[in-house]
Amino acid sequence: MPSTAALPSPSVPGPEARLAFAELLLGCEDARICAEAAVAWLVHHAQVSQVLCLAPDESDSHCLVPIAWNGLPTPEGFTLALHDAKHPLVEALQWSEPRWFHPGQLPPELPLSSQGLFTLSLGRAIAGTPAPGLMLIAAPEPVLSPDAPWLVGHLGVHLTRLYKGRQLARLEEASTELAARVNAATEELATQNELLRRQAIQLEQASAAKSQFLANMSHELRTPLNAILGYTNMLLQGVNGELATPQRRSLTRIDSNGRHLLEIINEILDITRIEAGRMPLHLSEFRLPELIQEVMAELDPIIARSKLAVSAALDPNLPPVYSDRQKVKQIVVNLLSNALKFTHEGSVKVLASYEVATATLHISVEDTGIGIDPIHQEKIWEDFQQVDSSPTRAYGGTGLGLSICRRLAAMLDGRISLKSAVAQGSTFTLYLPRRTRRT
Amino acid sequence: MNSPALNDTAPLVLIVDDYQDAREMYAEYLEYSGYRVAEARNGLEAVEKAFALHPDVILMDLSLPVLDGWEATRRLKSDARTRAIPVVALTGHALDGHSREAHDAGCDAYVTKPCLPDALVREVQRVLASVAAA
């Protein structure tokens, strides 16, 4: 074991040299220039000739590259990957004291490995910043000037500060960019919100305009239709003299077609009013038997013409109902007219009962008619839809009746159900709460 | 019109409508049904004729040029000379609000067009009967 006393003692640079170096570093923001100054200082003051300084690559903080050296062939191209934790030089980064390697102790491809060398860490890696670097100093013997650790420590502190500053600048940049992005996103969001708000207003206006248009159109259609139906009515009454049979037949056709047209206009108007929320509820207390009697009386001309057994079976204990009488009547008229229209033989029954538990009245119209295939049982509730909507269909109508009934029932807090099968007849049931709440 | 029922003692109906075909149609049927008929094409004419002729009943379309039916009715109902004349509002507008507005304006009854001539005459009969009963 060699004795340190036997080794030549390196000359000690004066405090001026240290001060000069410290001042040089203070004004230097460039890691490479600092490292080069350190290498030159070591060569000049610490009696070393071969020195290599490794520091983080500008572009990549995960490896160290040569940034300054002396007494060596250009070591550029050498890279020390920091993730390789087992690498002796990566391990060396962790030591706070200089460490000496025998010649040949390090892998031959490493710079200076053919000689004995000291490794001096410039500082440990800390979270967020890379290790500031590693100084390799060739030394045939494990003897190092005490100025070397001082200088390396000083350089390390300075480089760490530089890297932290650079990191901070990067963070600030990223934070500014993030803030800009957040601002842009917020602005975009505000723009989108405004756009949505405007679209909502436009939609509302369009919907209101549609309702107004349909209301106006309905008025415009009714005005001439009023004259057509009125004059036809007068002619049929013989106001302008008696009519010959063919004339009367033609006028009757005009009359029935005009009435059908009026019915369509009224139904479109009904849907428009419901959709626009302009169908008012007129709630009152009334009794179902009288209402059903009225409906039967109203449809008596059609019932009389049919060869059907039409009857009503009402529960004697039906309580009075608090609802919109006109709308309930409209639903029952519609359901009964449908039953009469789609039943050619057999019977049509109107049934009414009361379910105490749910305080609900059940008004059913049961027929022995053509029935409805289950696949069409959804469609019939939609606007303008019939089981057969084709131009050659056997049954006329607007296809609005059940759609209106369903909407009216909903307005009254009720609903309509259907039970049917092809050729097995249909049963439509209106479930009506005993008391409709005013909304 | 030379209906046999027409004479000077028959009730006078003032029919107010800007739509000529409807106005003349109702006029013709009212005369056919035995009433005397006067016609007005707008609200202002209606007010003037009501003051001049003092009809027994007024059939008032609501959407009228110059002066609308609501305003005409309001003027007639606020004048002692015409206040007692029953006004039947007649309109093609089925949207809600019209009947209430018509009522607020002082209309005594409300009929929605399309209204067949015979139905209108029945309404006239009903209104005249209720006036006579009062």
mmCIF file of N, CA and C in Angstrom, chain A residues 219-291:
data_model
loop_
_atom_site.group_PDB
_atom_site.id
_atom_site.type_symbol
_atom_site.label_atom_id
_atom_site.label_comp_id
_atom_site.label_asym_id
_atom_site.label_seq_id
_atom_site.Cartn_x
_atom_site.Cartn_y
_atom_site.Cartn_z
ATOM 1 N N HIS A 219 -106.209 29.426 -40.283
ATOM 2 C CA HIS A 219 -107.194 30.499 -40.430
ATOM 3 C C HIS A 219 -107.445 30.775 -41.908
ATOM 4 N N GLU A 220 -106.348 30.858 -42.662
ATOM 5 C CA GLU A 220 -106.484 31.165 -44.089
ATOM 6 C C GLU A 220 -107.224 30.057 -44.825
ATOM 7 N N LEU A 221 -107.033 28.810 -44.377
ATOM 8 C CA LEU A 221 -107.716 27.702 -45.029
ATOM 9 C C LEU A 221 -109.194 27.667 -44.646
ATOM 10 N N ARG A 222 -109.444 28.034 -43.401
ATOM 11 C CA ARG A 222 -110.829 27.969 -42.929
ATOM 12 C C ARG A 222 -111.708 29.021 -43.574
ATOM 13 N N THR A 223 -111.125 30.189 -43.886
ATOM 14 C CA THR A 223 -111.949 31.277 -44.415
ATOM 15 C C THR A 223 -112.645 30.883 -45.724
ATOM 16 N N PRO A 224 -111.866 30.416 -46.729
ATOM 17 C CA PRO A 224 -112.590 29.978 -47.946
ATOM 18 C C PRO A 224 -113.429 28.719 -47.715
ATOM 19 N N LEU A 225 -112.919 27.835 -46.842
ATOM 20 C CA LEU A 225 -113.663 26.601 -46.592
ATOM 21 C C LEU A 225 -115.018 26.923 -45.953
ATOM 22 N N ASN A 226 -115.029 27.943 -45.130
ATOM 23 C CA ASN A 226 -116.268 28.384 -44.497
ATOM 24 C C ASN A 226 -117.298 28.755 -45.566
ATOM 25 N N ALA A 227 -116.821 29.475 -46.606
ATOM 26 C CA ALA A 227 -117.746 29.871 -47.671
ATOM 27 C C ALA A 227 -118.189 28.651 -48.489
ATOM 28 N N ILE A 228 -117.221 27.743 -48.756
ATOM 29 C CA ILE A 228 -117.571 26.541 -49.536
ATOM 30 C C ILE A 228 -118.638 25.729 -48.803
ATOM 31 N N LEU A 229 -118.363 25.453 -47.517
ATOM 32 C CA LEU A 229 -119.309 24.645 -46.737
ATOM 33 C C LEU A 229 -120.628 25.392 -46.554
ATOM 34 N N GLY A 230 -120.549 26.717 -46.355
ATOM 35 C CA GLY A 230 -121.752 27.520 -46.133
ATOM 36 C C GLY A 230 -122.664 27.539 -47.351
ATOM 37 N N TYR A 231 -122.067 27.816 -48.496
ATOM 38 C CA TYR A 231 -122.887 27.858 -49.715
ATOM 39 C C TYR A 231 -123.440 26.481 -50.062
ATOM 40 N N THR A 232 -122.626 25.443 -49.862
ATOM 41 C CA THR A 232 -123.101 24.082 -50.121
ATOM 42 C C THR A 232 -124.300 23.775 -49.226
ATOM 43 N N ASN A 233 -124.147 24.143 -47.976
ATOM 44 C CA ASN A 233 -125.200 23.945 -46.986
ATOM 45 C C ASN A 233 -126.486 24.664 -47.413
ATOM 46 N N MET A 234 -126.323 25.907 -47.905
ATOM 47 C CA MET A 234 -127.487 26.681 -48.329
ATOM 48 C C MET A 234 -128.149 26.068 -49.546
ATOM 49 N N LEU A 235 -127.302 25.632 -50.498
ATOM 50 C CA LEU A 235 -127.855 25.007 -51.702
ATOM 51 C C LEU A 235 -128.623 23.741 -51.345
ATOM 52 N N LEU A 236 -128.039 22.942 -50.435
ATOM 53 C CA LEU A 236 -128.682 21.683 -50.042
ATOM 54 C C LEU A 236 -129.984 21.940 -49.295
ATOM 55 N N GLN A 237 -130.068 23.099 -48.648
ATOM 56 C CA GLN A 237 -131.312 23.435 -47.952
ATOM 57 C C GLN A 237 -132.363 24.001 -48.895
ATOM 58 N N GLY A 238 -131.954 24.207 -50.140
ATOM 59 C CA GLY A 238 -132.906 24.723 -51.120
ATOM 60 C C GLY A 238 -133.102 26.216 -51.034
ATOM 61 N N VAL A 239 -132.142 26.941 -50.489
ATOM 62 C CA VAL A 239 -132.255 28.391 -50.397
ATOM 63 C C VAL A 239 -132.394 29.007 -51.788
ATOM 64 N N ASN A 240 -131.720 28.393 -52.787
ATOM 65 C CA ASN A 240 -131.799 28.917 -54.148
ATOM 66 C C ASN A 240 -132.679 28.036 -55.032
ATOM 67 N N GLY A 241 -133.633 27.394 -54.434
ATOM 68 C CA GLY A 241 -134.553 26.574 -55.214
ATOM 69 C C GLY A 241 -134.258 25.100 -55.035
ATOM 70 N N GLU A 242 -135.263 24.290 -55.420
ATOM 71 C CA GLU A 242 -135.136 22.841 -55.263
ATOM 72 C C GLU A 242 -134.071 22.293 -56.210
ATOM 73 N N LEU A 243 -133.430 21.212 -55.785
ATOM 74 C CA LEU A 243 -132.361 20.627 -56.583
ATOM 75 C C LEU A 243 -132.812 19.312 -57.197
ATOM 76 N N ALA A 244 -132.258 19.021 -58.392
ATOM 77 C CA ALA A 244 -132.484 17.709 -58.995
ATOM 78 C C ALA A 244 -131.604 16.713 -58.238
ATOM 79 N N THR A 245 -131.990 15.431 -58.271
ATOM 80 C CA THR A 245 -131.263 14.410 -57.502
ATOM 81 C C THR A 245 -129.760 14.367 -57.815
ATOM 82 N N PRO A 246 -129.349 14.389 -59.128
ATOM 83 C CA PRO A 246 -127.890 14.349 -59.391
ATOM 84 C C PRO A 246 -127.166 15.555 -58.792
ATOM 85 N N GLN A 247 -127.802 16.722 -58.832
ATOM 86 C CA GLN A 247 -127.187 17.919 -58.246
ATOM 87 C C GLN A 247 -127.032 17.743 -56.738
ATOM 88 N N ARG A 248 -128.089 17.220 -56.142
ATOM 89 C CA ARG A 248 -128.047 17.019 -54.691
ATOM 90 C C ARG A 248 -126.931 16.027 -54.319
ATOM 91 N N ARG A 249 -126.787 14.987 -55.157
ATOM 92 C CA ARG A 249 -125.759 13.981 -54.869
ATOM 93 C C ARG A 249 -124.360 14.616 -54.978
ATOM 94 N N SER A 250 -124.177 15.420 -56.027
ATOM 95 C CA SER A 250 -122.873 16.073 -56.207
ATOM 96 C C SER A 250 -122.583 17.029 -55.045
ATOM 97 N N LEU A 251 -123.609 17.783 -54.677
ATOM 98 C CA LEU A 251 -123.425 18.733 -53.572
ATOM 99 C C LEU A 251 -123.107 18.011 -52.256
ATOM 100 N N THR A 252 -123.757 16.842 -52.100
ATOM 101 C CA THR A 252 -123.506 16.061 -50.887
ATOM 102 C C THR A 252 -122.037 15.631 -50.837
ATOM 103 N N ARG A 253 -121.502 15.258 -52.037
ATOM 104 C CA ARG A 253 -120.074 14.892 -52.115
ATOM 105 C C ARG A 253 -119.188 16.087 -51.742
ATOM 106 N N ILE A 254 -119.536 17.269 -52.316
ATOM 107 C CA ILE A 254 -118.763 18.482 -52.001
ATOM 108 C C ILE A 254 -118.798 18.710 -50.496
ATOM 109 N N ASP A 255 -119.999 18.547 -49.950
ATOM 110 C CA ASP A 255 -120.177 18.787 -48.526
ATOM 111 C C ASP A 255 -119.329 17.832 -47.682
ATOM 112 N N SER A 256 -119.379 16.523 -48.028
ATOM 113 C CA SER A 256 -118.659 15.577 -47.167
ATOM 114 C C SER A 256 -117.150 15.738 -47.329
ATOM 115 N N ASN A 257 -116.696 16.048 -48.544
ATOM 116 C CA ASN A 257 -115.262 16.275 -48.727
ATOM 117 C C ASN A 257 -114.798 17.548 -48.039
ATOM 118 N N GLY A 258 -115.645 18.559 -48.117
ATOM 119 C CA GLY A 258 -115.311 19.807 -47.421
ATOM 120 C C GLY A 258 -115.214 19.589 -45.933
ATOM 121 N N ARG A 259 -116.142 18.803 -45.396
ATOM 122 C CA ARG A 259 -116.110 18.522 -43.955
ATOM 123 C C ARG A 259 -114.862 17.734 -43.578
ATOM 124 N N HIS A 260 -114.497 16.791 -44.468
ATOM 125 C CA HIS A 260 -113.291 16.002 -44.194
ATOM 126 C C HIS A 260 -112.065 16.921 -44.167
ATOM 127 N N LEU A 261 -112.013 17.840 -45.134
ATOM 128 C CA LEU A 261 -110.903 18.794 -45.185
ATOM 129 C C LEU A 261 -110.864 19.631 -43.903
ATOM 130 N N LEU A 262 -112.026 20.032 -43.460
ATOM 131 C CA LEU A 262 -112.118 20.825 -42.227
ATOM 132 C C LEU A 262 -111.591 20.026 -41.032
ATOM 133 N N GLU A 263 -111.946 18.731 -41.035
ATOM 134 C CA GLU A 263 -111.506 17.853 -39.946
ATOM 135 C C GLU A 263 -109.974 17.777 -39.916
ATOM 136 N N ILE A 264 -109.373 17.644 -41.108
ATOM 137 C CA ILE A 264 -107.908 17.579 -41.190
ATOM 138 C C ILE A 264 -107.302 18.883 -40.656
ATOM 139 N N ILE A 265 -107.863 20.005 -41.108
ATOM 140 C CA ILE A 265 -107.336 21.305 -40.665
ATOM 141 C C ILE A 265 -107.463 21.436 -39.148
ATOM 142 N N ASN A 266 -108.601 21.023 -38.629
ATOM 143 C CA ASN A 266 -108.804 21.104 -37.177
ATOM 144 C C ASN A 266 -107.819 20.229 -36.418
ATOM 145 N N GLU A 267 -107.550 19.034 -36.976
ATOM 146 C CA GLU A 267 -106.626 18.133 -36.284
ATOM 147 C C GLU A 267 -105.204 18.673 -36.320
ATOM 148 N N ILE A 268 -104.815 19.241 -37.458
ATOM 149 C CA ILE A 268 -103.471 19.842 -37.543
ATOM 150 C C ILE A 268 -103.384 20.988 -36.533
ATOM 151 N N LEU A 269 -104.446 21.755 -36.459
ATOM 152 C CA LEU A 269 -104.467 22.879 -35.526
ATOM 153 C C LEU A 269 -104.369 22.379 -34.082
ATOM 154 N N ASP A 270 -105.066 21.273 -33.794
ATOM 155 C CA ASP A 270 -105.011 20.685 -32.444
ATOM 156 C C ASP A 270 -103.580 20.314 -32.079
ATOM 157 N N ILE A 271 -102.913 19.602 -33.001
ATOM 158 C CA ILE A 271 -101.528 19.178 -32.740
ATOM 159 C C ILE A 271 -100.646 20.396 -32.540
ATOM 160 N N THR A 272 -100.832 21.394 -33.398
ATOM 161 C CA THR A 272 -100.042 22.623 -33.287
ATOM 162 C C THR A 272 -100.245 23.267 -31.923
ATOM 163 N N ARG A 273 -101.479 23.320 -31.500
ATOM 164 C CA ARG A 273 -101.781 23.954 -30.212
ATOM 165 C C ARG A 273 -101.162 23.181 -29.062
ATOM 166 N N ILE A 274 -101.245 21.845 -29.141
ATOM 167 C CA ILE A 274 -100.664 21.040 -28.064
ATOM 168 C C ILE A 274 -99.154 21.243 -28.034
ATOM 169 N N GLU A 275 -98.515 21.177 -29.230
ATOM 170 C CA GLU A 275 -97.055 21.306 -29.287
ATOM 171 C C GLU A 275 -96.601 22.690 -28.853
ATOM 172 N N ALA A 276 -97.383 23.711 -29.160
ATOM 173 C CA ALA A 276 -96.999 25.074 -28.814
ATOM 174 C C ALA A 276 -97.359 25.387 -27.362
ATOM 175 N N GLY A 277 -97.954 24.400 -26.674
ATOM 176 C CA GLY A 277 -98.367 24.635 -25.296
ATOM 177 C C GLY A 277 -99.511 25.637 -25.218
ATOM 178 N N ARG A 278 -100.279 25.709 -26.315
ATOM 179 C CA ARG A 278 -101.367 26.681 -26.329
ATOM 180 C C ARG A 278 -102.723 25.988 -26.306
ATOM 181 N N MET A 279 -102.715 24.722 -25.841
ATOM 182 C CA MET A 279 -103.985 24.015 -25.673
ATOM 183 C C MET A 279 -104.333 24.131 -24.197
ATOM 184 N N PRO A 280 -105.234 25.008 -23.861
ATOM 185 C CA PRO A 280 -105.505 25.226 -22.441
ATOM 186 C C PRO A 280 -106.347 24.092 -21.843
ATOM 187 N N LEU A 281 -106.163 23.865 -20.552
ATOM 188 C CA LEU A 281 -106.985 22.883 -19.844
ATOM 189 C C LEU A 281 -108.152 23.627 -19.193
ATOM 190 N N HIS A 282 -109.335 23.104 -19.381
ATOM 191 C CA HIS A 282 -110.501 23.676 -18.695
ATOM 192 C C HIS A 282 -111.012 22.606 -17.748
ATOM 193 N N LEU A 283 -110.529 22.632 -16.518
ATOM 194 C CA LEU A 283 -110.860 21.563 -15.580
ATOM 195 C C LEU A 283 -112.196 21.838 -14.895
ATOM 196 N N SER A 284 -112.972 20.772 -14.779
ATOM 197 C CA SER A 284 -114.245 20.890 -14.055
ATOM 198 C C SER A 284 -114.639 19.500 -13.580
ATOM 199 N N GLU A 285 -115.615 19.457 -12.694
ATOM 200 C CA GLU A 285 -116.070 18.153 -12.223
ATOM 201 C C GLU A 285 -117.259 17.726 -13.074
ATOM 202 N N PHE A 286 -117.225 16.488 -13.531
ATOM 203 C CA PHE A 286 -118.335 15.996 -14.368
ATOM 204 C C PHE A 286 -118.452 14.494 -14.169
ATOM 205 N N ARG A 287 -119.557 13.948 -14.741
ATOM 206 C CA ARG A 287 -119.788 12.514 -14.605
ATOM 207 C C ARG A 287 -119.637 11.829 -15.946
ATOM 208 N N LEU A 288 -119.003 10.635 -15.898
ATOM 209 C CA LEU A 288 -118.735 9.920 -17.138
ATOM 210 C C LEU A 288 -119.978 9.391 -17.849
ATOM 211 N N PRO A 289 -121.008 8.852 -17.129
ATOM 212 C CA PRO A 289 -122.158 8.282 -17.859
ATOM 213 C C PRO A 289 -122.792 9.290 -18.811
ATOM 214 N N GLU A 290 -122.962 10.550 -18.340
ATOM 215 C CA GLU A 290 -123.552 11.566 -19.208
ATOM 216 C C GLU A 290 -122.660 11.812 -20.421
ATOM 217 N N LEU A 291 -121.353 11.883 -20.153
ATOM 218 C CA LEU A 291 -120.412 12.145 -21.235
ATOM 219 C C LEU A 291 -120.467 11.039 -22.288
#
